[in-house]
PDB file of C-alpha atoms in Angstrom:
ATOM      1  CA  GLU A   1     -24.449 -56.010  20.960  1.00 78.00           C
ATOM      2  CA  ASN A   2     -26.297 -54.976  23.968  1.00 89.00           C
ATOM      3  CA  THR A   3     -29.960 -54.635  22.970  1.00 91.00           C
ATOM      4  CA  PRO A   4     -32.882 -57.696  23.476  1.00 92.00           C
ATOM      5  CA  ILE A   5     -33.072 -59.894  21.314  1.00 91.00           C
ATOM      6  CA  ASN A   6     -37.250 -60.682  20.458  1.00 93.00           C
ATOM      7  CA  ASN A   7     -39.389 -62.484  18.096  1.00 93.00           C
ATOM      8  CA  VAL A   8     -37.819 -65.989  18.095  1.00 95.00           C
ATOM      9  CA  SER A   9     -39.842 -69.036  18.852  1.00 95.00           C
ATOM     10  CA  TRP A  10     -39.155 -70.876  22.115  1.00 94.00           C
ATOM     11  CA  HIS A  11     -37.067 -73.952  20.557  1.00 93.00           C
ATOM     12  CA  GLY A  12     -34.763 -70.465  18.657  1.00 95.00           C
ATOM     13  CA  ALA A  13     -33.967 -69.283  22.506  1.00 96.00           C
ATOM     14  CA  ASP A  14     -33.501 -73.253  23.273  1.00 95.00           C
ATOM     15  CA  GLU A  15     -30.922 -74.119  20.502  1.00 96.00           C
ATOM     16  CA  TYR A  16     -29.157 -70.394  21.380  1.00 97.00           C
ATOM     17  CA  CYS A  17     -28.488 -71.513  24.489  1.00 96.00           C
ATOM     18  CA  ASN A  18     -27.522 -75.001  24.508  1.00 95.00           C
ATOM     19  CA  TRP A  19     -25.109 -73.962  21.157  1.00 97.00           C
ATOM     20  CA  VAL A  20     -23.559 -71.126  23.817  1.00 96.00           C
ATOM     21  CA  GLY A  21     -23.168 -74.081  26.527  1.00 96.00           C
ATOM     22  CA  ALA A  22     -25.641 -72.394  28.415  1.00 96.00           C
ATOM     23  CA  ARG A  23     -29.232 -73.079  28.622  1.00 95.00           C
ATOM     24  CA  LEU A  24     -32.706 -71.175  29.071  1.00 96.00           C
ATOM     25  CA  PRO A  25     -33.404 -70.606  32.859  1.00 97.00           C
ATOM     26  CA  THR A  26     -36.092 -72.946  34.935  1.00 94.00           C
ATOM     27  CA  GLU A  27     -39.250 -70.325  36.259  1.00 94.00           C
ATOM     28  CA  ALA A  28     -37.991 -71.017  39.393  1.00 92.00           C
ATOM     29  CA  GLU A  29     -35.004 -69.687  39.018  1.00 94.00           C
ATOM     30  CA  TRP A  30     -36.280 -66.858  36.428  1.00 96.00           C
ATOM     31  CA  GLU A  31     -38.501 -66.305  39.053  1.00 94.00           C
ATOM     32  CA  LEU A  32     -35.533 -65.802  42.058  1.00 94.00           C
ATOM     33  CA  ALA A  33     -33.506 -63.481  40.055  1.00 96.00           C
ATOM     34  CA  ALA A  34     -36.469 -61.396  39.634  1.00 97.00           C
ATOM     35  CA  ARG A  35     -37.502 -61.113  43.314  1.00 95.00           C
ATOM     36  CA  GLY A  36     -34.545 -62.503  45.415  1.00 94.00           C
ATOM     37  CA  THR A  37     -35.087 -63.952  48.880  1.00 92.00           C
ATOM     38  CA  HIS A  38     -37.122 -61.071  49.585  1.00 90.00           C
ATOM     39  CA  ARG A  39     -39.784 -62.114  47.060  1.00 88.00           C
ATOM     40  CA  ARG A  40     -40.236 -58.723  45.965  1.00 95.00           C
ATOM     41  CA  LEU A  41     -43.451 -57.759  44.438  1.00 96.00           C
ATOM     42  CA  TYR A  42     -41.014 -56.273  41.054  1.00 97.00           C
ATOM     43  CA  PRO A  43     -37.690 -56.904  40.936  1.00 97.00           C
ATOM     44  CA  TRP A  44     -36.502 -53.644  41.769  1.00 97.00           C
ATOM     45  CA  GLY A  45     -38.920 -53.291  45.007  1.00 96.00           C
ATOM     46  CA  SER A  46     -42.810 -52.594  45.867  1.00 94.00           C
ATOM     47  CA  GLU A  47     -42.770 -49.132  44.070  1.00 96.00           C
ATOM     48  CA  HIS A  48     -45.407 -49.520  41.192  1.00 95.00           C
ATOM     49  CA  PRO A  49     -43.885 -49.536  37.509  1.00 97.00           C
ATOM     50  CA  TYR A  50     -41.866 -46.261  36.610  1.00 96.00           C
ATOM     51  CA  LYS A  51     -40.010 -45.511  33.184  1.00 96.00           C
ATOM     52  CA  THR A  52     -36.720 -45.446  34.831  1.00 97.00           C
ATOM     53  CA  ARG A  53     -37.106 -48.951  36.336  1.00 97.00           C
ATOM     54  CA  ALA A  54     -38.873 -50.626  33.382  1.00 97.00           C
ATOM     55  CA  LEU A  55     -39.993 -50.613  29.489  1.00 97.00           C
ATOM     56  CA  PHE A  56     -43.323 -51.004  29.064  1.00 97.00           C
ATOM     57  CA  ALA A  57     -46.775 -49.208  27.348  1.00 97.00           C
ATOM     58  CA  ALA A  58     -43.816 -48.770  24.657  1.00 97.00           C
ATOM     59  CA  THR A  59     -43.481 -49.327  20.679  1.00 95.00           C
ATOM     60  CA  PHE A  60     -40.846 -51.159  19.639  1.00 94.00           C
ATOM     61  CA  ASP A  61     -38.980 -47.407  18.230  1.00 94.00           C
ATOM     62  CA  ASP A  62     -38.533 -47.133  22.424  1.00 95.00           C
ATOM     63  CA  ILE A  63     -36.567 -50.376  22.749  1.00 95.00           C
ATOM     64  CA  LEU A  64     -33.420 -49.373  25.203  1.00 95.00           C
ATOM     65  CA  PRO A  65     -29.932 -51.406  26.164  1.00 96.00           C
ATOM     66  CA  VAL A  66     -30.280 -53.843  28.505  1.00 93.00           C
ATOM     67  CA  ASP A  67     -28.746 -52.965  31.497  1.00 95.00           C
ATOM     68  CA  ALA A  68     -30.140 -48.576  30.831  1.00 96.00           C
ATOM     69  CA  LEU A  69     -32.639 -49.103  33.146  1.00 97.00           C
ATOM     70  CA  PRO A  70     -30.805 -49.446  36.252  1.00 97.00           C
ATOM     71  CA  GLU A  71     -33.313 -48.133  38.333  1.00 97.00           C
ATOM     72  CA  GLY A  72     -34.788 -51.642  38.074  1.00 97.00           C
ATOM     73  CA  VAL A  73     -31.993 -54.191  38.600  1.00 97.00           C
ATOM     74  CA  SER A  74     -33.052 -57.227  40.153  1.00 97.00           C
ATOM     75  CA  PRO A  75     -31.713 -58.039  44.229  1.00 95.00           C
ATOM     76  CA  PHE A  76     -28.635 -60.355  41.870  1.00 95.00           C
ATOM     77  CA  GLN A  77     -27.950 -57.025  39.684  1.00 95.00           C
ATOM     78  CA  VAL A  78     -30.280 -58.897  36.921  1.00 96.00           C
ATOM     79  CA  TYR A  79     -31.055 -56.101  34.414  1.00 96.00           C
ATOM     80  CA  GLY A  80     -34.404 -55.940  32.550  1.00 95.00           C
ATOM     81  CA  LEU A  81     -36.140 -58.832  34.368  1.00 96.00           C
ATOM     82  CA  ALA A  82     -39.534 -56.147  34.204  1.00 97.00           C
ATOM     83  CA  GLY A  83     -40.713 -55.028  30.951  1.00 96.00           C
ATOM     84  CA  SER A  84     -38.422 -54.596  27.617  1.00 96.00           C
ATOM     85  CA  MET A  85     -39.565 -58.602  25.729  1.00 97.00           C
ATOM     86  CA  TRP A  86     -41.279 -61.109  27.424  1.00 97.00           C
ATOM     87  CA  GLU A  87     -38.125 -64.212  28.591  1.00 97.00           C
ATOM     88  CA  TRP A  88     -39.242 -67.388  27.555  1.00 97.00           C
ATOM     89  CA  VAL A  89     -38.888 -69.893  30.592  1.00 97.00           C
ATOM     90  CA  ALA A  90     -37.044 -73.529  30.008  1.00 94.00           C
ATOM     91  CA  ASP A  91     -40.768 -74.523  31.872  1.00 92.00           C
ATOM     92  CA  GLU A  92     -44.084 -76.306  30.252  1.00 89.00           C
ATOM     93  CA  TYR A  93     -47.043 -74.268  30.878  1.00 89.00           C
ATOM     94  CA  SER A  94     -49.819 -75.357  33.584  1.00 81.00           C
ATOM     95  CA  ASP A  95     -52.584 -73.247  34.873  1.00 82.00           C
ATOM     96  CA  THR A  96     -52.371 -75.396  38.177  1.00 74.00           C
ATOM     97  CA  PHE A  97     -47.938 -76.440  38.634  1.00 72.00           C
ATOM     98  CA  TYR A  98     -47.355 -74.014  41.832  1.00 68.00           C
ATOM     99  CA  ALA A  99     -50.411 -75.808  43.982  1.00 71.00           C
ATOM    100  CA  GLU A 100     -48.991 -79.501  42.310  1.00 74.00           C
ATOM    101  CA  SER A 101     -45.172 -79.107  42.899  1.00 70.00           C
ATOM    102  CA  PRO A 102     -42.974 -79.584  45.380  1.00 67.00           C
ATOM    103  CA  ALA A 103     -42.269 -76.395  47.493  1.00 72.00           C
ATOM    104  CA  ALA A 104     -38.150 -75.948  46.499  1.00 70.00           C
ATOM    105  CA  ASN A 105     -36.582 -75.395  43.008  1.00 73.00           C
ATOM    106  CA  PRO A 106     -39.929 -76.318  41.201  1.00 72.00           C
ATOM    107  CA  ALA A 107     -39.443 -77.440  37.367  1.00 76.00           C
ATOM    108  CA  ASN A 108     -42.336 -78.071  35.024  1.00 72.00           C
ATOM    109  CA  LEU A 109     -39.411 -79.838  32.696  1.00 72.00           C
ATOM    110  CA  SER A 110     -41.115 -82.232  29.486  1.00 69.00           C
ATOM    111  CA  ALA A 111     -39.179 -84.025  27.090  1.00 64.00           C
ATOM    112  CA  PHE A 112     -42.345 -83.188  25.296  1.00 63.00           C
ATOM    113  CA  ARG A 113     -41.558 -80.305  23.146  1.00 65.00           C
ATOM    114  CA  VAL A 114     -44.877 -79.113  21.649  1.00 65.00           C
ATOM    115  CA  THR A 115     -47.045 -77.828  24.171  1.00 83.00           C
ATOM    116  CA  ASP A 116     -47.004 -74.297  26.242  1.00 91.00           C
ATOM    117  CA  ARG A 117     -43.800 -73.053  27.742  1.00 93.00           C
ATOM    118  CA  VAL A 118     -43.922 -70.373  30.246  1.00 95.00           C
ATOM    119  CA  LEU A 119     -43.468 -66.558  29.325  1.00 97.00           C
ATOM    120  CA  ARG A 120     -42.058 -63.414  32.324  1.00 97.00           C
ATOM    121  CA  GLY A 121     -41.481 -60.289  32.623  1.00 96.00           C
ATOM    122  CA  GLY A 122     -43.760 -58.233  30.682  1.00 96.00           C
ATOM    123  CA  GLY A 123     -42.852 -56.849  27.182  1.00 96.00           C
ATOM    124  CA  TYR A 124     -42.385 -53.352  26.202  1.00 97.00           C
ATOM    125  CA  ARG A 125     -46.517 -53.290  25.086  1.00 96.00           C
ATOM    126  CA  SER A 126     -47.335 -54.101  28.732  1.00 97.00           C
ATOM    127  CA  ASP A 127     -49.294 -52.665  31.331  1.00 95.00           C
ATOM    128  CA  GLY A 128     -47.531 -51.446  34.298  1.00 95.00           C
ATOM    129  CA  SER A 129     -49.562 -54.943  36.056  1.00 92.00           C
ATOM    130  CA  GLU A 130     -48.068 -56.809  33.743  1.00 95.00           C
ATOM    131  CA  LEU A 131     -43.872 -56.817  35.023  1.00 97.00           C
ATOM    132  CA  ARG A 132     -44.944 -57.893  38.213  1.00 97.00           C
ATOM    133  CA  ALA A 133     -42.054 -60.725  39.134  1.00 96.00           C
ATOM    134  CA  THR A 134     -45.336 -63.076  39.341  1.00 94.00           C
ATOM    135  CA  ASN A 135     -47.159 -63.187  36.255  1.00 95.00           C
ATOM    136  CA  ARG A 136     -46.344 -65.730  33.969  1.00 94.00           C
ATOM    137  CA  LEU A 137     -48.320 -65.894  30.329  1.00 94.00           C
ATOM    138  CA  PRO A 138     -48.052 -69.966  27.970  1.00 95.00           C
ATOM    139  CA  GLY A 139     -46.028 -69.054  24.671  1.00 94.00           C
ATOM    140  CA  ASP A 140     -46.537 -71.605  22.195  1.00 93.00           C
ATOM    141  CA  PRO A 141     -43.236 -72.232  21.892  1.00 92.00           C
ATOM    142  CA  ILE A 142     -43.266 -72.991  17.440  1.00 89.00           C
ATOM    143  CA  VAL A 143     -44.129 -69.691  17.043  1.00 86.00           C
ATOM    144  CA  TYR A 144     -41.285 -67.682  15.781  1.00 82.00           C
ATOM    145  CA  GLN A 145     -43.040 -64.881  14.188  1.00 84.00           C
ATOM    146  CA  ASN A 146     -45.012 -61.984  14.723  1.00 87.00           C
ATOM    147  CA  ILE A 147     -44.046 -61.896  18.999  1.00 90.00           C
ATOM    148  CA  PRO A 148     -42.002 -58.886  18.905  1.00 93.00           C
ATOM    149  CA  ASP A 149     -41.410 -58.427  22.422  1.00 95.00           C
ATOM    150  CA  VAL A 150     -40.396 -62.111  23.094  1.00 96.00           C
ATOM    151  CA  GLY A 151     -37.311 -62.781  24.060  1.00 96.00           C
ATOM    152  CA  PHE A 152     -34.859 -64.912  26.137  1.00 97.00           C
ATOM    153  CA  ARG A 153     -31.702 -64.941  28.647  1.00 95.00           C
ATOM    154  CA  CYS A 154     -29.508 -68.160  29.455  1.00 96.00           C
ATOM    155  CA  ALA A 155     -28.181 -69.341  32.036  1.00 95.00           C
ATOM    156  CA  SER A 156     -25.724 -72.185  33.512  1.00 91.00           C
ATOM    157  CA  SER A 157     -25.946 -73.569  36.289  1.00 84.00           C
ATOM    158  CA  ILE A 158     -22.525 -73.343  39.389  1.00 78.00           C
ATOM    159  CA  GLU A 159     -20.508 -76.286  39.523  1.00 67.00           C
ATOM    160  CA  GLU A 160     -20.144 -76.976  42.976  1.00 55.00           C
TER     161      GLU A 160
END
């Protein structure tokens, strides 16, 4: 119940979040949660990854509860944003999106649901360099097998 979900497609993650009354975070929301307003290199700051901050260069047998590494917590007190599981976000992947996007709250969302989606955060099989809060990868949203270090987290909007 406190272990990260893994081996899930983007579609499965999206449907689950909708089912619980939430949604996948946008890539910009995920990055803000990881970097804070001071633009940290990693969720915990600028120091290089260490085993007390994130799970990386490991095996599936090393998976920890989501709150097991308090030294790796983000400025918003979010655990596990680096290592353990790559995380799906809502955005469609584009190599050039940030060069072309608006500066405030960029989101690359579309109803076309078979294009690559963005993965953030690095996984337990990643090396330390993949844990940077700005690192991103494309992922096939339909694949749901043989992705043991891919998971997700749900987000919700605060109503004003």
